[in-house]
Short mmCIF file of C-alpha atoms in Angstrom, two decimals:
data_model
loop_
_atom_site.label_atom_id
_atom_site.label_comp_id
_atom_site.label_asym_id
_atom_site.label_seq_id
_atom_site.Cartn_x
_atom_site.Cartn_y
_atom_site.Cartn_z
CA UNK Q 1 -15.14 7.05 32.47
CA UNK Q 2 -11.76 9.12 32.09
CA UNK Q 3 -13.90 10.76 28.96
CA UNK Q 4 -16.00 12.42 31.12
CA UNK Q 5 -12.91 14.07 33.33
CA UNK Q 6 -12.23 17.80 33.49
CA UNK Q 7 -9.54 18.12 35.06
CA UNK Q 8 -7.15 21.43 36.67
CA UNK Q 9 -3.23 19.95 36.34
CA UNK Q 10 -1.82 17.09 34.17
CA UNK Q 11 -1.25 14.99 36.96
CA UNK Q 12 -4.85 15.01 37.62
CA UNK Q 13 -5.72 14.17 34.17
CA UNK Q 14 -3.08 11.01 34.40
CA UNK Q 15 -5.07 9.95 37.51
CA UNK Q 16 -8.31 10.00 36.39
CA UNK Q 17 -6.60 7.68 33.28
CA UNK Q 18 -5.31 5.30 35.35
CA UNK Q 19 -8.59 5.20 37.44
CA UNK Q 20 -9.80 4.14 33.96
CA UNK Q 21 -7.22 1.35 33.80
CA UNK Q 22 -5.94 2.97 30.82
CA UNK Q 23 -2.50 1.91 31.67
CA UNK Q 24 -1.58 -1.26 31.15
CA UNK Q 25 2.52 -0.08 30.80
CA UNK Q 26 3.94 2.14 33.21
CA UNK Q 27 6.38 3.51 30.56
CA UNK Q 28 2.80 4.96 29.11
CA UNK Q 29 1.44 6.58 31.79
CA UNK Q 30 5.56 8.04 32.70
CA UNK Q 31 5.29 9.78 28.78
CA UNK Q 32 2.02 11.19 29.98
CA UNK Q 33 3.01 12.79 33.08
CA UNK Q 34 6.76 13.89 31.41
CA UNK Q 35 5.07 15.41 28.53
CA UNK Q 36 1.65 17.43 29.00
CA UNK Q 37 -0.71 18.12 26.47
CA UNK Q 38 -1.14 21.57 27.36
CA UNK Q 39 2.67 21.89 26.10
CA UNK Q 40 1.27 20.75 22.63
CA UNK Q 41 -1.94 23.88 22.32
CA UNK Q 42 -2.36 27.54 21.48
CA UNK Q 43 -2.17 29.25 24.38
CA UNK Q 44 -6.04 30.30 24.06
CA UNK Q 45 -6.98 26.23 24.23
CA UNK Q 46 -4.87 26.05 27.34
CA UNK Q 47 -8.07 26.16 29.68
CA UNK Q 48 -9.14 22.95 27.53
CA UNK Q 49 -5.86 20.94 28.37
CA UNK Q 50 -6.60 18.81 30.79
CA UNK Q 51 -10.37 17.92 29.85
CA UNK Q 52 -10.55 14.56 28.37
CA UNK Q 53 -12.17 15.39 25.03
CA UNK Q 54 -11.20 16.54 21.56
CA UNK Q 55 -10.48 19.48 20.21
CA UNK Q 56 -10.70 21.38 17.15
CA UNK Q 57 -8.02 24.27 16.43
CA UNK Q 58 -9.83 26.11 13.94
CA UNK Q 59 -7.04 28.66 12.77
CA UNK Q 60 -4.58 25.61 11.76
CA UNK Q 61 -7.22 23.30 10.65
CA UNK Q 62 -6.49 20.09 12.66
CA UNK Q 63 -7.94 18.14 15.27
CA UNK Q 64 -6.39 16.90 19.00
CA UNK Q 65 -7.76 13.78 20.10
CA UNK Q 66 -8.76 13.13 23.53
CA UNK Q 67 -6.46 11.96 26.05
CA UNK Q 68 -8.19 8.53 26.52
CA UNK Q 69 -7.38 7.95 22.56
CA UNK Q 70 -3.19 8.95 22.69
CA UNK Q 71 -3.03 6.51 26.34
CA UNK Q 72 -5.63 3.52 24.00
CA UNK Q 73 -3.47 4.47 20.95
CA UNK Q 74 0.18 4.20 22.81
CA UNK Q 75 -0.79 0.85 24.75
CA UNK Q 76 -1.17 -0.49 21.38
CA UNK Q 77 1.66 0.56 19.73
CA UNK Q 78 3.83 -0.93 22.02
CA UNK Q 79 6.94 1.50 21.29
CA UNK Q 80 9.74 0.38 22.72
CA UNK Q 81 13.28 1.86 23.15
CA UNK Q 82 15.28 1.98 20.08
CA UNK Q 83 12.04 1.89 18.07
CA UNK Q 84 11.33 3.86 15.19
CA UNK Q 85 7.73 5.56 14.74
CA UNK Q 86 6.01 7.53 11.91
CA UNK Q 87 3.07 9.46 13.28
CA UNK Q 88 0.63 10.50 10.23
CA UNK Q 89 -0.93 13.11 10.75
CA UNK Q 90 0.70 14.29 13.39
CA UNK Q 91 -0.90 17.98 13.86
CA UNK Q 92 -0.16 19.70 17.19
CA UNK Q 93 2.95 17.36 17.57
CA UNK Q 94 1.77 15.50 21.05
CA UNK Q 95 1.47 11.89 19.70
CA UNK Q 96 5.23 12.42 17.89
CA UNK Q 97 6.28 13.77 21.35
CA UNK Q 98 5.00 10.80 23.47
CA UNK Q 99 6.55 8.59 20.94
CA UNK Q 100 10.03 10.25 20.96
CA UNK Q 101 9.46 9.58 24.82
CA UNK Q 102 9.34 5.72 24.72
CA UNK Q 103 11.70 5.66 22.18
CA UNK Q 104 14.12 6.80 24.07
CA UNK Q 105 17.20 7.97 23.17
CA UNK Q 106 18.54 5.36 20.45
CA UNK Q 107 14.61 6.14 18.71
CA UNK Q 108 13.81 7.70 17.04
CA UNK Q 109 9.77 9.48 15.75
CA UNK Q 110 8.89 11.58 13.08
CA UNK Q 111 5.68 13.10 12.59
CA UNK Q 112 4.50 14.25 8.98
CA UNK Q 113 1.88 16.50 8.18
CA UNK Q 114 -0.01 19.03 5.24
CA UNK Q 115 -0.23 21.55 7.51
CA UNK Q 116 3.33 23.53 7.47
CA UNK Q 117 1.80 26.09 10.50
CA UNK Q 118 1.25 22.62 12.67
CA UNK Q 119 4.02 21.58 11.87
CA UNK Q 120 6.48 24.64 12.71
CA UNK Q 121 4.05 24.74 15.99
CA UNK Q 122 5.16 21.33 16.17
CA UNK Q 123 8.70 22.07 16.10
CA UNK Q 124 8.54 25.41 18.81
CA UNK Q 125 6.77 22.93 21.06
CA UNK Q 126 9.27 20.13 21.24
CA UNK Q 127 11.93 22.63 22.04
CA UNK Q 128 10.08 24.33 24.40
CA UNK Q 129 9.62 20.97 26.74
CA UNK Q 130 13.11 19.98 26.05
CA UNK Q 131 14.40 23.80 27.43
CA UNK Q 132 12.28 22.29 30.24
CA UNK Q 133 14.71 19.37 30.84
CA UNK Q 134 12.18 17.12 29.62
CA UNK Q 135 14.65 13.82 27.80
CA UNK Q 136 13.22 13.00 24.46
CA UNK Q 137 14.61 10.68 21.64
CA UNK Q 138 15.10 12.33 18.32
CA UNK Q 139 12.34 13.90 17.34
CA UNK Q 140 11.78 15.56 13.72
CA UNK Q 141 8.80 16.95 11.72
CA UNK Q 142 8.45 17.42 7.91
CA UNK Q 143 5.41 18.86 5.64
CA UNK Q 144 4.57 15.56 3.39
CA UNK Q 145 1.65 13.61 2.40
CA UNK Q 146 2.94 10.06 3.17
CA UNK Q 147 0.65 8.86 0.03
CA UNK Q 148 4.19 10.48 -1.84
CA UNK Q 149 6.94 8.84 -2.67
CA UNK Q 150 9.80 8.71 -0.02
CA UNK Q 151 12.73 9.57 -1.85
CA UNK Q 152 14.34 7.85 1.09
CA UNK Q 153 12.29 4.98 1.51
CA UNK Q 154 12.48 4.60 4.81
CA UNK Q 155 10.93 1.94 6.64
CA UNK Q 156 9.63 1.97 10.29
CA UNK Q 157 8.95 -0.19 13.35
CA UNK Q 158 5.67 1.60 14.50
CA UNK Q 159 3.27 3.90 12.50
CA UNK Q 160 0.21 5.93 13.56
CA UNK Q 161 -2.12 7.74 11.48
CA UNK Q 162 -3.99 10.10 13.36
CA UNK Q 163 -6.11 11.53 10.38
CA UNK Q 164 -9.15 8.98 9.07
CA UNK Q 165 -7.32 6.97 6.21
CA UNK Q 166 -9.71 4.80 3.78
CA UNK Q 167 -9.83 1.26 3.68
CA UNK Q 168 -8.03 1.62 -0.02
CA UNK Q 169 -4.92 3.46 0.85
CA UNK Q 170 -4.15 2.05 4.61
CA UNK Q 171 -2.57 -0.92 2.47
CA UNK Q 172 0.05 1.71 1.09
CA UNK Q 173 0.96 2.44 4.49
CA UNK Q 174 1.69 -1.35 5.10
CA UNK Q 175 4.55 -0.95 2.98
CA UNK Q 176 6.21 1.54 5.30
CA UNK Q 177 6.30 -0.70 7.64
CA UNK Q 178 9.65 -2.37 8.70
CA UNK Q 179 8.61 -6.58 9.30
CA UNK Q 180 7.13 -7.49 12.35
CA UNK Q 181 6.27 -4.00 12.67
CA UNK Q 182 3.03 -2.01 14.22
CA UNK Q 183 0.44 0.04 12.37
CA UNK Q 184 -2.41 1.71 14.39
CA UNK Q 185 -5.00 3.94 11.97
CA UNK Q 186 -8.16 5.25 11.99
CA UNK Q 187 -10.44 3.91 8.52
CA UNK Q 188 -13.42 3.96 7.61
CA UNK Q 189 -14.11 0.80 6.26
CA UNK Q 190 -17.16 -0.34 3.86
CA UNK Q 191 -20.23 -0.30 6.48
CA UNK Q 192 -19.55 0.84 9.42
CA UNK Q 193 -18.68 4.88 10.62
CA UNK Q 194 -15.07 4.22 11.99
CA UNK Q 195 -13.18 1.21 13.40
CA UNK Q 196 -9.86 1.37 14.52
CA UNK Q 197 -7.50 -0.89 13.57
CA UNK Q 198 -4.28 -2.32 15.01
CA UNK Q 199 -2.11 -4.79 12.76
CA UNK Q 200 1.36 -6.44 12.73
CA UNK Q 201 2.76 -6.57 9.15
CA UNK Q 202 2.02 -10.27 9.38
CA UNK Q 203 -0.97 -10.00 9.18
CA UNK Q 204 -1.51 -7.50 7.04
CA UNK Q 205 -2.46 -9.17 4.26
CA UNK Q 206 -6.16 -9.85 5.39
CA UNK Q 207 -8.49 -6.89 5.86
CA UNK Q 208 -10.23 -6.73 8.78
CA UNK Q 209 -13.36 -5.46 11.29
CA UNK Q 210 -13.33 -4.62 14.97
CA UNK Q 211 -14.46 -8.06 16.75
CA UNK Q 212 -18.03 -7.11 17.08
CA UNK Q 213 -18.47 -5.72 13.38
CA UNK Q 214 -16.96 -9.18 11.95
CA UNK Q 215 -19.88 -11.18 14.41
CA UNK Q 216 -22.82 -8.80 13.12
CA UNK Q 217 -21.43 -9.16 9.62
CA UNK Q 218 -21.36 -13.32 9.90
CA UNK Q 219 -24.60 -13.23 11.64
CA UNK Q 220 -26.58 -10.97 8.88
CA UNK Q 221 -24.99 -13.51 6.32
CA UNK Q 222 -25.95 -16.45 7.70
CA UNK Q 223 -29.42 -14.85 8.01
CA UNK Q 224 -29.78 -14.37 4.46
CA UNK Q 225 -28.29 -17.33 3.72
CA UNK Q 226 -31.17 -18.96 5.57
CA UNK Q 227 -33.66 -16.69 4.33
CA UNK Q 228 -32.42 -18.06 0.93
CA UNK Q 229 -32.64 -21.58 1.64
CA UNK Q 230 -35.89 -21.48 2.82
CA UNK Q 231 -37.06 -19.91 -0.30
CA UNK Q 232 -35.74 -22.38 -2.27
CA UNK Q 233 -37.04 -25.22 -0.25
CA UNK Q 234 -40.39 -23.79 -0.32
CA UNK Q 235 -40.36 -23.15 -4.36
CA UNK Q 236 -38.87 -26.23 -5.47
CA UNK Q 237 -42.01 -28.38 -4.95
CA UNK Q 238 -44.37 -25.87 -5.85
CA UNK Q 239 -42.37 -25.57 -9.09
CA UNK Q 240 -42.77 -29.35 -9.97
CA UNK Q 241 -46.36 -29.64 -8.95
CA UNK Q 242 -47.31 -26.87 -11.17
CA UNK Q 243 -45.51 -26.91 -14.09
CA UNK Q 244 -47.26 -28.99 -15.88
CA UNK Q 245 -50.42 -26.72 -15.19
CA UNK Q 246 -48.60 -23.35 -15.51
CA UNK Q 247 -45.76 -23.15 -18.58
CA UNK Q 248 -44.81 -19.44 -17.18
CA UNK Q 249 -44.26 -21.20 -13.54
CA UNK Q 250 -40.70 -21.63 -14.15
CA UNK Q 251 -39.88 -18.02 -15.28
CA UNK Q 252 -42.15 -16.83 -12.38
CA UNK Q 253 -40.58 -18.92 -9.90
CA UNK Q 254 -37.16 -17.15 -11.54
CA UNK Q 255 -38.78 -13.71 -10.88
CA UNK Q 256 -39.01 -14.77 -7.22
CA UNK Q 257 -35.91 -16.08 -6.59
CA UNK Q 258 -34.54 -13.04 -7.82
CA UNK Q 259 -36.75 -10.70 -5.84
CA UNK Q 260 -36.41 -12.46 -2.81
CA UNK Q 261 -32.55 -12.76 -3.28
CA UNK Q 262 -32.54 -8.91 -4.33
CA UNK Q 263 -35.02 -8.24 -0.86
CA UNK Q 264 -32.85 -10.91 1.44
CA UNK Q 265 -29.01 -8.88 0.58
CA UNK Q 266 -30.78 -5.59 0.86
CA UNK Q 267 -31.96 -7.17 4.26
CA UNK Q 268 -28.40 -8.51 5.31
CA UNK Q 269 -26.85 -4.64 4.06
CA UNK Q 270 -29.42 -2.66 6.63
CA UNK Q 271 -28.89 -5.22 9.35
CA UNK Q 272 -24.97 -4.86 9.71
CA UNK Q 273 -25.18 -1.44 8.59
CA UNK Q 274 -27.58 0.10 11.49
CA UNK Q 275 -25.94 -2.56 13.92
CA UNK Q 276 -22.42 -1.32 12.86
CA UNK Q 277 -23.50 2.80 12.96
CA UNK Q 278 -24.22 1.84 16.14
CA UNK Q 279 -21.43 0.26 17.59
CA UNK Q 280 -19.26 2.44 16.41
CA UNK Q 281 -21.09 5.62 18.28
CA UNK Q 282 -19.10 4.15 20.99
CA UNK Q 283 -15.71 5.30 18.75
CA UNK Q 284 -16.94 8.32 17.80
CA UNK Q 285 -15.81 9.71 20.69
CA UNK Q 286 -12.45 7.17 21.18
CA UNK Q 287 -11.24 8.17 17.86
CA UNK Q 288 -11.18 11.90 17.71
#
């Protein structure tokens, strides 16, 4: 896997991506190679560049995803030229960067962030790969929380949130969205660690789980739905037979039901909650 890579030189890095088949669109992997991450770090991470893992920059208090995540992230984005993208989050300015990249020079991407030293390091290293002749859209960078009001309201035709967003407020976000449009975020939803999601406005109106979180949560259902039948099956001729015998049967049998219904949802909640912890060890690493 590309995760594992540590590489020497940006075009290695790209390779070992594409090895990966992270590259479904060529205009992808041409942002990666035009714009290298190492551009977009402190000059004491710059040994780290072109390893394909995270990073923490502790002095500005931000993360840098992996390259594997930005290529994963892009692909579904799908920016296009002429496209406008928000990019949430944006910390060391990379993601903005590749954005500005595909779209092109009638784009244009914004990235927003708390941080005002990421984002002035933001700004110095957009300038300093455009002195380098690399051809960016317009790029720009402000110090907001997009949870503010935008006293422009603007709308947009892609947004990314790099920072983890809860399930709550992602649905603000939907609003910034111009129709048709493309959100890609990081939550963390009810049961599981992290999921990442990728919507069109469309469909934006129905919350939902990664593919294999949605078939543990119908399968734990259905299990205490069955568990739950059964019980009633089982109690329902007991309770006639001994009612006559027993006048606290019926309030027993009540007691049981409720244990057993209190026991069977308890059962359902640990089942997709251990099954979703560990699926999503597998994003642990995609998603930061």
């Amino acid at each position: 896997m590309a995760y594992r890579y540590q590489g020497n030189s940006n075009a290695e890095l790209v390779g070992a991506l594409e090895e990966d088949h992270l590259f479904q669109d060529a205009n992808v992997k041409r942002a990666f190679l035009s714009v290298p991450r190492a551009s977009f770090l402190p000059a004491e991470y710059a040994h780290e560049a072109y390893k394909d893992r995270p990073l923490r920059v502790v002095e500005l208090g931000f993360n840098v995803s992996a390259p594997h995540m930005y290529a994963f992230t892009l692909e579904h984005l799908h920016i296009q030229p002429g496209c406008s993208f928000l990019d949430v989050g944006s910390g060391c300015g990379l993601m903005t960067a590749l954005g500005a990249y595909l779209a092109g020079p009638n784009g244009t991407s914004h990235g927003i962030d708390i941080i005002p030293k990421a984002v002035t390091m933001s700004r110095n290293s957009v300038q300093n790969i455009i002195a380098k002749g690399v051809r960016l859209g317009t790029v720009t960078f402000e110090v907001r929380n997009v949870f503010l009001p935008d006293k422009e309201h603007r709308k947009w035709d892609r947004i990314h949130v790099g920072a983890a967003c809860s399930q709550k407020k992602k649905f603000y976000i939907y609003d910034l969205l111009k129709p048709g449009g493309i959100l890609v975020v990081n939550t963390f939803p009810l049961f599981s660690r992290f999921s990442l999601f990728s919507l069109s406005l469309l469909s934006s109106l129905l919350p939902s789980l990664s593919l294999l979180s949605s078939l543990l949560f119908l399968f734990s259902l259905s299990l205490s739905l069955s568990l739950l039948s059964s019980l009633f099956s089982l109690l329902s001729p007991l309770s006639s037979l001994f009612s006559s015998l027993l006048p606290s049967l019926p309030l027993l049998s009540s007691s049981s039901l409720f244990l057993f219904s209190s026991s069977s949802l308890f059962l359902f909640y640990s089942i997709f909650l251990s099954s979703s912890l560990l699926f999503s060890s597998y994003f642990s690493d995609a998603c930061w």
